[in-house]
Coordinates of C-alpha atoms in Angstrom, one line a residue:
M694 CA 39.4 -77.0 71.9
S695 CA 37.1 -80.2 71.9
L696 CA 34.7 -77.6 71.3
R697 CA 36.1 -75.7 68.5
Y698 CA 36.9 -78.8 67.0
S699 CA 33.3 -79.9 67.3
V700 CA 31.8 -77.0 65.9
F701 CA 34.6 -77.2 62.8
M702 CA 33.4 -80.8 62.1
I703 CA 29.7 -80.1 62.3
L704 CA 30.3 -76.9 59.8
L705 CA 32.4 -78.9 57.8
C706 CA 29.5 -81.7 57.6
F707 CA 27.0 -79.5 56.7
F708 CA 29.2 -78.1 54.2
L709 CA 29.5 -81.3 52.4
G710 CA 25.9 -82.3 53.1
V711 CA 25.0 -79.5 51.4
H712 CA 27.1 -79.5 48.5
G713 CA 26.6 -83.0 48.1
Q714 CA 22.6 -82.8 48.0
E715 CA 23.5 -79.8 45.3
K716 CA 25.4 -82.5 43.2
Q717 CA 23.2 -85.0 43.9
N718 CA 20.1 -82.7 42.4
K719 CA 22.2 -81.3 39.7
F720 CA 23.0 -84.9 38.6
K721 CA 18.8 -86.2 38.4
K722 CA 17.6 -82.7 36.4
S723 CA 20.8 -83.9 34.2
F724 CA 20.5 -87.3 34.0
K725 CA 17.8 -89.5 32.0
A726 CA 16.7 -93.1 31.7
S727 CA 14.1 -95.3 30.2
L728 CA 13.3 -98.8 29.5
V729 CA 11.5 -100.2 26.6
I730 CA 10.6 -104.0 26.3
D731 CA 9.7 -105.4 23.0
S732 CA 8.3 -108.9 22.5
D733 CA 6.8 -110.4 19.6
F734 CA 6.4 -114.2 18.3
S735 CA 5.2 -114.9 14.9
Y736 CA 3.7 -118.0 13.4
E737 CA 4.7 -118.9 9.7
F738 CA 2.2 -120.0 7.6
K739 CA 3.4 -122.5 5.8
S740 CA 6.0 -124.4 7.7
E741 CA 3.4 -124.8 10.7
K742 CA 5.8 -123.4 13.1
S743 CA 7.1 -120.5 14.9
Q744 CA 9.1 -118.0 12.9
K745 CA 10.6 -115.9 15.2
S746 CA 10.1 -115.5 19.3
E747 CA 11.7 -112.7 20.3
V748 CA 12.4 -110.3 23.3
I749 CA 13.9 -106.9 23.1
L750 CA 15.5 -104.3 25.6
K751 CA 16.3 -101.4 24.6
P752 CA 17.8 -98.6 27.7
E753 CA 18.6 -95.4 26.7
F754 CA 20.3 -93.1 28.8
S755 CA 21.2 -89.0 28.3
Y756 CA 23.2 -87.2 30.2
K757 CA 23.1 -83.0 29.5
L758 CA 26.6 -81.5 30.4
N759 CA 25.3 -77.6 30.0
R760 CA 22.2 -76.1 27.8
N761 CA 24.2 -77.2 24.6
S762 CA 25.8 -80.7 25.2
K763 CA 24.9 -83.7 25.8
F764 CA 25.6 -87.4 25.7
I765 CA 23.2 -90.1 24.8
L766 CA 23.5 -94.1 24.5
K767 CA 21.0 -96.8 23.3
G768 CA 21.9 -100.4 24.2
Q769 CA 20.2 -103.4 22.8
L770 CA 19.3 -106.9 24.2
Y771 CA 17.9 -109.2 21.9
T772 CA 17.0 -112.7 21.6
D773 CA 15.3 -115.3 19.5
F774 CA 14.5 -118.4 21.5
S775 CA 13.5 -119.8 18.3
D776 CA 17.4 -119.0 16.5
N777 CA 15.6 -118.5 12.9
L778 CA 16.0 -115.4 11.9
E779 CA 19.7 -115.4 11.9
V780 CA 21.0 -118.9 12.5
G781 CA 23.7 -119.5 14.8
V782 CA 26.4 -116.5 15.4
P783 CA 26.3 -114.3 12.5
K784 CA 30.0 -114.2 10.9
E785 CA 28.9 -110.4 10.2
E786 CA 32.0 -110.1 7.8
T787 CA 30.2 -106.9 6.6
V788 CA 30.6 -105.4 9.8
S789 CA 33.7 -103.3 11.3
N790 CA 34.9 -104.3 14.4
F791 CA 33.6 -101.2 15.9
S792 CA 30.1 -102.0 15.2
K793 CA 29.8 -105.8 15.6
R794 CA 27.5 -107.2 18.1
L795 CA 28.3 -109.5 21.4
F796 CA 26.7 -113.0 21.0
I797 CA 25.8 -114.8 24.0
G798 CA 25.2 -118.2 22.7
D799 CA 23.2 -118.8 19.3
R800 CA 20.6 -116.7 20.3
T801 CA 21.4 -113.4 22.4
S802 CA 23.6 -110.6 21.4
L803 CA 24.1 -107.1 23.0
E804 CA 24.5 -104.0 20.9
L805 CA 25.7 -100.5 21.5
R806 CA 22.9 -99.0 19.3
E807 CA 23.7 -95.4 19.6
F808 CA 26.4 -94.0 21.6
Y809 CA 27.3 -89.9 20.7
F810 CA 27.8 -86.4 22.0
H811 CA 26.0 -83.7 20.7
T812 CA 27.3 -80.1 21.2
K813 CA 25.5 -76.7 19.9
I814 CA 28.8 -74.1 19.3
Q815 CA 28.4 -70.4 19.9
K816 CA 24.5 -70.8 18.5
K817 CA 25.5 -71.5 15.1
L818 CA 27.4 -75.0 14.8
D819 CA 25.8 -78.4 15.5
L820 CA 28.1 -80.9 16.1
T821 CA 27.1 -84.9 16.4
I822 CA 30.0 -87.0 17.2
G823 CA 29.5 -90.9 17.6
K824 CA 27.5 -94.0 16.5
Q825 CA 24.5 -92.5 15.4
Q826 CA 21.8 -92.8 12.9
I827 CA 21.3 -90.5 10.2
V828 CA 18.1 -90.3 8.0
W829 CA 17.1 -88.8 4.7
G830 CA 14.5 -89.0 2.7
E831 CA 10.9 -88.7 2.7
T832 CA 9.1 -92.5 1.8
D833 CA 7.8 -95.0 3.1
G834 CA 8.0 -99.0 3.0
L835 CA 10.6 -98.2 0.4
K836 CA 13.8 -96.4 0.6
L837 CA 15.7 -94.0 -2.4
L838 CA 17.7 -91.5 -0.1
D839 CA 18.0 -93.1 3.1
V840 CA 21.0 -95.2 2.4
V841 CA 23.4 -93.1 4.9
N842 CA 23.1 -96.2 6.9
P843 CA 23.2 -99.9 6.3
Q844 CA 20.3 -102.3 7.0
N845 CA 20.0 -105.3 9.0
F846 CA 17.7 -107.5 6.8
R847 CA 16.9 -110.0 9.6
E848 CA 13.3 -109.8 8.3
F849 CA 13.8 -108.8 4.9
I850 CA 12.2 -105.2 5.1
L851 CA 9.1 -106.1 7.8
D852 CA 11.1 -104.3 10.6
D853 CA 10.8 -100.6 11.4
F854 CA 13.2 -98.6 9.6
E855 CA 14.8 -97.6 12.9
D856 CA 15.2 -100.6 14.2
S857 CA 16.7 -102.4 10.9
R858 CA 18.7 -99.6 10.3
I859 CA 22.5 -99.9 11.6
P860 CA 23.7 -97.2 13.0
L861 CA 27.3 -96.0 12.2
W862 CA 30.8 -94.2 13.9
S863 CA 30.0 -90.9 12.2
L864 CA 30.7 -87.1 12.4
K865 CA 27.7 -84.8 11.4
A866 CA 27.6 -81.2 11.8
E867 CA 25.0 -78.7 10.7
F868 CA 24.6 -74.8 10.5
D869 CA 22.9 -72.2 8.2
I870 CA 23.9 -69.8 5.5
K871 CA 21.1 -67.4 4.9
S872 CA 18.1 -69.7 5.0
I873 CA 19.4 -72.8 3.6
D874 CA 20.4 -75.1 6.2
I875 CA 23.3 -77.8 5.3
Q876 CA 24.5 -80.7 7.0
I877 CA 27.7 -82.4 6.3
V878 CA 27.9 -86.2 7.6
W879 CA 31.3 -88.1 7.4
I880 CA 31.0 -92.0 7.7
P881 CA 34.6 -93.7 8.4
D882 CA 32.5 -96.7 9.4
N883 CA 33.4 -99.1 7.3
T884 CA 30.1 -101.6 7.6
Y885 CA 27.5 -102.6 5.3
H886 CA 24.1 -104.0 4.7
I887 CA 23.6 -107.5 6.9
T888 CA 22.0 -110.0 4.6
Q889 CA 21.4 -113.4 5.7
G890 CA 22.5 -117.3 4.6
F891 CA 21.1 -119.7 2.9
D892 CA 19.5 -121.1 5.6
A893 CA 17.9 -118.4 6.9
P894 CA 14.2 -118.0 6.1
F895 CA 14.8 -114.5 4.8
F896 CA 17.6 -115.4 2.4
T897 CA 17.3 -113.0 -0.2
K898 CA 17.9 -115.8 -3.4
S899 CA 16.4 -113.3 -6.1
L900 CA 20.2 -111.6 -6.0
F901 CA 21.7 -114.4 -7.1
K902 CA 21.7 -116.0 -10.8
S903 CA 21.8 -119.6 -10.5
P904 CA 24.2 -121.8 -11.8
P905 CA 23.6 -123.6 -15.1
E906 CA 22.8 -127.7 -14.6
G907 CA 25.2 -129.8 -13.9
V908 CA 27.7 -126.8 -12.8
Q909 CA 29.0 -126.2 -9.1
S910 CA 29.3 -123.1 -7.4
T911 CA 31.6 -121.1 -4.7
L912 CA 31.0 -118.3 -2.9
N913 CA 34.2 -116.5 -1.6
E914 CA 34.6 -113.9 1.4
V915 CA 33.4 -110.7 0.5
K916 CA 36.3 -108.1 0.2
R917 CA 35.4 -105.4 2.6
P918 CA 37.1 -101.7 3.1
K919 CA 38.9 -101.2 5.3
R920 CA 40.7 -98.0 5.6
F921 CA 39.9 -95.3 7.9
F922 CA 40.0 -92.2 6.0
A923 CA 40.3 -93.3 2.5
D924 CA 37.3 -95.6 2.3
S925 CA 35.1 -93.6 4.3
D926 CA 31.5 -92.0 3.2
V927 CA 31.0 -88.5 3.0
G928 CA 28.2 -86.5 1.4
F929 CA 26.2 -83.2 2.2
K930 CA 22.2 -82.1 2.6
L931 CA 20.7 -78.9 1.7
N932 CA 17.7 -77.8 3.2
T933 CA 15.5 -75.0 2.4
F934 CA 11.8 -73.8 2.8
N935 CA 10.1 -70.8 0.5
K936 CA 6.4 -69.9 -0.1
G937 CA 5.5 -73.3 1.8
W938 CA 8.1 -75.6 0.1
D939 CA 10.2 -78.3 2.3
V940 CA 12.9 -79.0 -0.2
S941 CA 16.4 -80.2 -0.2
L942 CA 19.2 -80.9 -2.2
N943 CA 21.7 -84.5 -1.1
Y944 CA 24.8 -85.8 -2.3
F945 CA 26.6 -88.9 -0.5
Y946 CA 29.8 -90.6 -1.9
Y947 CA 30.0 -93.7 -0.7
F948 CA 30.3 -97.8 -1.0
D949 CA 27.0 -98.8 -1.9
D950 CA 25.7 -101.4 0.9
L951 CA 25.4 -104.3 -1.4
P952 CA 28.7 -106.4 -2.9
V953 CA 28.8 -107.0 -6.8
F954 CA 28.7 -110.2 -7.3
Y955 CA 31.7 -111.1 -10.1
N956 CA 31.7 -114.5 -11.0
K957 CA 34.0 -116.3 -13.6
L958 CA 33.6 -119.7 -14.9
Q959 CA 36.8 -121.7 -13.9
F960 CA 37.6 -125.4 -14.1
N961 CA 38.5 -128.1 -11.1
E962 CA 41.6 -130.6 -10.2
N963 CA 39.0 -132.7 -12.3
N964 CA 38.6 -130.1 -15.6
D965 CA 34.8 -130.0 -13.9
P966 CA 33.3 -126.4 -14.4
L967 CA 33.0 -124.2 -11.3
I968 CA 31.7 -121.0 -10.9
V969 CA 33.8 -118.9 -8.5
I970 CA 31.8 -115.5 -7.5
N971 CA 33.9 -113.1 -5.5
P972 CA 31.7 -110.3 -3.7
K973 CA 33.1 -106.7 -3.6
F974 CA 31.8 -103.6 -2.5
E975 CA 32.6 -100.5 -4.8
R976 CA 32.1 -97.2 -4.9
Q977 CA 29.4 -94.8 -6.7
H978 CA 28.0 -91.4 -6.0
L979 CA 24.6 -89.9 -5.6
L980 CA 22.8 -87.3 -6.4
G981 CA 18.8 -86.4 -4.9
G982 CA 16.5 -84.5 -3.3
T983 CA 13.1 -84.5 -1.7
F984 CA 10.4 -81.9 -1.6
N985 CA 7.3 -81.8 0.5
K986 CA 4.2 -79.3 0.9
V987 CA 1.3 -78.9 2.7
F988 CA -2.3 -78.2 0.7
G989 CA -5.0 -78.3 3.3
S990 CA -5.3 -81.6 4.9
S991 CA -2.7 -83.2 2.5
T992 CA 1.1 -83.1 2.2
F993 CA 2.2 -83.5 -1.3
R994 CA 6.0 -85.2 -1.1
G995 CA 8.5 -86.3 -3.6
E996 CA 12.0 -87.7 -3.6
I997 CA 14.5 -88.4 -6.1
A998 CA 17.8 -89.9 -6.5
Y999 CA 20.4 -90.3 -9.4
I1000 CA 23.3 -93.1 -8.8
F1001 CA 26.4 -93.0 -11.3
N1002 CA 27.8 -96.1 -12.1
Q1003 CA 25.4 -98.9 -10.4
N1004 CA 26.6 -102.5 -10.9
F1005 CA 23.9 -104.8 -12.2
A1006 CA 24.7 -108.6 -12.5
S1007 CA 23.6 -109.6 -16.4
N1008 CA 21.8 -112.0 -18.5
K1009 CA 24.3 -111.9 -21.1
P1010 CA 27.4 -114.5 -21.5
E1011 CA 29.7 -111.8 -22.5
A1012 CA 29.7 -109.2 -19.7
N1013 CA 32.5 -108.7 -17.8
L1014 CA 32.7 -111.2 -15.3
G1015 CA 28.8 -111.7 -14.9
I1016 CA 28.2 -107.6 -14.6
E1017 CA 27.2 -104.7 -16.6
T1018 CA 27.5 -100.8 -15.3
S1019 CA 24.9 -98.3 -15.8
D1020 CA 23.6 -94.8 -14.0
Q1021 CA 20.0 -95.6 -12.1
F1022 CA 17.2 -93.0 -11.5
K1023 CA 14.8 -93.5 -8.9
S1024 CA 11.7 -91.4 -8.3
A1025 CA 8.5 -91.2 -6.2
I1026 CA 6.0 -89.1 -5.7
G1027 CA 3.3 -89.5 -2.6
I1028 CA 0.7 -87.7 -0.9
D1029 CA -0.6 -87.7 2.8
Y1030 CA -4.3 -87.1 3.2
I1031 CA -5.5 -86.9 6.9
K1032 CA -8.8 -86.3 8.1
G1033 CA -9.9 -86.6 11.5
E1034 CA -8.4 -89.9 12.9
H1035 CA -7.9 -91.3 9.1
I1036 CA -4.6 -90.8 7.5
I1037 CA -4.6 -92.5 3.7
S1038 CA -0.9 -92.4 2.4
A1039 CA -0.6 -93.4 -1.6
Q1040 CA 2.8 -93.7 -2.7
L1041 CA 4.2 -94.3 -6.7
F1042 CA 7.9 -95.3 -7.5
S1043 CA 9.6 -95.5 -10.7
D1044 CA 13.1 -96.6 -10.8
I1045 CA 14.7 -96.3 -14.8
I1046 CA 18.2 -98.1 -16.0
T1047 CA 19.7 -95.8 -17.7
H1048 CA 21.9 -97.4 -20.5
D1049 CA 21.3 -100.2 -22.8
I1050 CA 21.5 -103.5 -20.2
S1051 CA 20.4 -107.1 -19.7
P1052 CA 19.5 -106.9 -15.9
Y1053 CA 19.4 -109.8 -14.1
N1054 CA 15.6 -110.6 -12.9
R1055 CA 14.4 -106.7 -13.7
D1056 CA 13.3 -104.9 -16.1
I1057 CA 14.6 -101.5 -17.9
F1058 CA 11.4 -99.3 -16.4
E1059 CA 10.4 -100.9 -12.8
T1060 CA 7.1 -99.2 -10.7
N1061 CA 6.1 -99.6 -7.6
I1062 CA 3.5 -98.6 -5.4
S1063 CA 2.1 -98.4 -2.0
L1064 CA -1.0 -97.7 -0.5
K1065 CA -1.2 -97.1 3.5
V1066 CA -4.5 -96.5 5.2
S1067 CA -4.6 -95.7 9.5
Q1068 CA -7.6 -95.1 11.7
E1069 CA -7.4 -94.0 15.2
M1070 CA -10.2 -95.5 17.3
M1071 CA -11.6 -95.3 21.2
N1072 CA -9.3 -91.7 22.0
D1073 CA -6.4 -93.2 20.1
N1074 CA -6.5 -96.0 22.2
L1075 CA -6.7 -98.4 19.3
N1076 CA -5.0 -98.0 15.9
S1077 CA -5.6 -100.0 12.9
E1078 CA -3.3 -100.3 10.0
V1079 CA -2.9 -101.7 6.7
I1080 CA 0.2 -101.4 4.0
W1081 CA 0.3 -102.7 0.8
V1082 CA 3.4 -102.1 -1.5
H1083 CA 3.3 -103.8 -5.1
N1084 CA 5.1 -104.0 -8.1
A1085 CA 3.4 -103.6 -11.0
N1086 CA 5.6 -105.2 -13.2
H1087 CA 6.2 -108.8 -11.9
G1088 CA 2.8 -108.6 -9.9
D1089 CA 4.5 -109.3 -6.7
G1090 CA 4.5 -107.3 -3.2
Y1091 CA 3.1 -107.6 0.2
I1092 CA 0.4 -107.1 2.7
K1093 CA 1.0 -105.8 5.9
P1094 CA -2.5 -105.6 8.3
Q1095 CA -2.1 -104.2 11.9
I1096 CA -4.5 -103.2 14.9
S1097 CA -2.5 -101.9 18.2
Y1098 CA -3.9 -100.9 21.4
W1099 CA -2.8 -99.5 24.4
L1100 CA -3.9 -101.1 27.5
N1101 CA -2.6 -98.6 29.9
T1102 CA 0.0 -95.6 29.3
N1103 CA 2.7 -98.0 29.7
T1104 CA 1.9 -100.6 27.8
Q1105 CA 1.0 -101.7 24.0
L1106 CA -0.3 -104.9 22.8
F1107 CA -0.2 -105.7 18.9
L1108 CA -1.9 -108.3 16.1
G1109 CA -0.6 -108.4 12.7
S1110 CA 0.0 -109.9 9.5
S1111 CA 2.4 -110.0 6.4
I1112 CA 1.4 -111.5 3.1
F1113 CA 3.4 -112.3 0.5
Y1114 CA 2.6 -113.4 -2.8
G1115 CA 3.8 -112.9 -6.6
N1116 CA 6.7 -115.3 -8.2
E1117 CA 9.1 -117.2 -6.3
T1118 CA 11.6 -115.7 -8.5
N1119 CA 11.1 -111.9 -7.7
L1120 CA 12.0 -109.8 -5.1
F1121 CA 8.8 -110.1 -3.0
G1122 CA 7.3 -112.9 -4.2
Q1123 CA 10.1 -115.0 -3.3
F1124 CA 9.5 -114.5 0.5
K1125 CA 5.3 -115.8 -0.2
D1126 CA 6.1 -119.0 2.0
R1127 CA 7.3 -116.9 4.8
S1128 CA 3.7 -115.3 5.3
R1129 CA 2.8 -114.6 8.9
T1130 CA 0.5 -113.6 11.9
S1131 CA 2.5 -111.7 14.4
L1132 CA 1.3 -110.9 18.2
G1133 CA 3.4 -108.6 20.8
M1134 CA 3.9 -106.1 23.6
R1135 CA 5.6 -103.6 23.8
W1136 CA 6.1 -101.9 27.4
G1137 CA 8.3 -99.1 28.2
I1138 CA 9.3 -96.9 31.4

C-alpha cells in the first residue's frame, strides 16, 4: 500500500510539475515587459534658472491571450524636481475622473497612459477597447486632423506628440469593405486639453483678451460635458490605396478641446465694472482628409480639415458675449525628400476663416511654414536635426536644433535647444522668454 501510494504521489508530482512548467513556458511566451526611463534637464536663458528637471519612467506590459487577442498596459511615473511646468498639484478641471493622474506631492504623478484589449474577430473585424491613443493626420509640428485625443500643453508644443497626447477611454472598430479600410471611433471619455495656469511658464496668454485698463476680471470654473452617451465624441475614417495614392476621408463630431471664453461686463457691489468670464466647451463638426504618394526619393503628402461653427474671441464690441462664429478651413501640403542618410521635410499650412468676422489676435487668412532637416551619421548612431516653424503673418516662430547619440543599444543621449522669436502678443512670440537648452538621456530594456 505504501509503495503504491508513493508511486502515485511521484506520478502526481511529475504531472503537476510538467503541467506547471508548460503553463510557465506559455506565460513566458505570452507575456512581455519593457521599461524606458527618460530624463531631461532644461535651462531657461532669460531667467537663468532650471525650466524643468524631469525623470519619467514608462513601463509597458503586454499579454497575448491567443493569436488574435492581447492586453496592453502602459504606465507612467513622472517627476519634475523643479516643480515649474505644472506648479503644485493641478486641479485638472478639464479631465474626467477616469483619466485623472494620481499626484504624490507637488512634483510626482502616476498615470495610466494606456490600457486596452485588442482582438480580431473572424479575420474581418479589429476591435480595440480601453484607454488608448487614436492618431489621424499626416502633418508634423502643427495639427489639423490629429484632434481625436486632447493634449497636455505643459510644454506648449515642444513635447513629443505621443507624450503630449492624453489617451482616452474609447472604442475603435476597424474592418474592410472591398478596397476601403473603415475605422469607427466612439469616445465617452469627457477629457479635454490641459492648459496651464497664469503662473506657469507656458501659460497661453495670447488666447485671452486683456480687460480694459482699470477694469477687473474674474474667471469662473469651466463647464465640462459630463454625460456618458450624449456627450460622447464619435467619428469615422475611410482609407483606400489606389494607383500609388494613399487617401483618407475623416469625419469627427466632438467637443472642441479648448473652451469658449464667453465674457460679459457686469458691475460689482461697489458699482465698479467687472468682466466675468464663463468658459464652456462647445460641439462642432470636422470634415477632412489626407493624401500621400511616393515619387522616387520623395513623398508628397497633404491634409485638409473643414470645421463647422468654430468659435473665436472677437474684437467687435457688439459681439454676443465677446464671441463670433465662423467655419474654418485648414490645409497643409508637404514633401519629404530622402537621400541616403539625409531627410528634408517642408510643409505649408493655410488657415482661413470663411465668414466676415473680426477675430482677436489673428488674421482671416493665416500661413505657417515648417522645415525639418535631419542627417544620420556614424552608422546611424549620431543624428542631427533642425526643426523650424514660422508664422508668415506675424513673423514669429521657433527653431529647435537637436543632436542625439546612441551610447549603446540601450542608452541614447540628447542635446538640443528650443528658441522662440517674435512679438510677445502672438502665438509663438509670447514664449520668447522661455527659450531653453536641454540635455537628456533615454535608457530602455
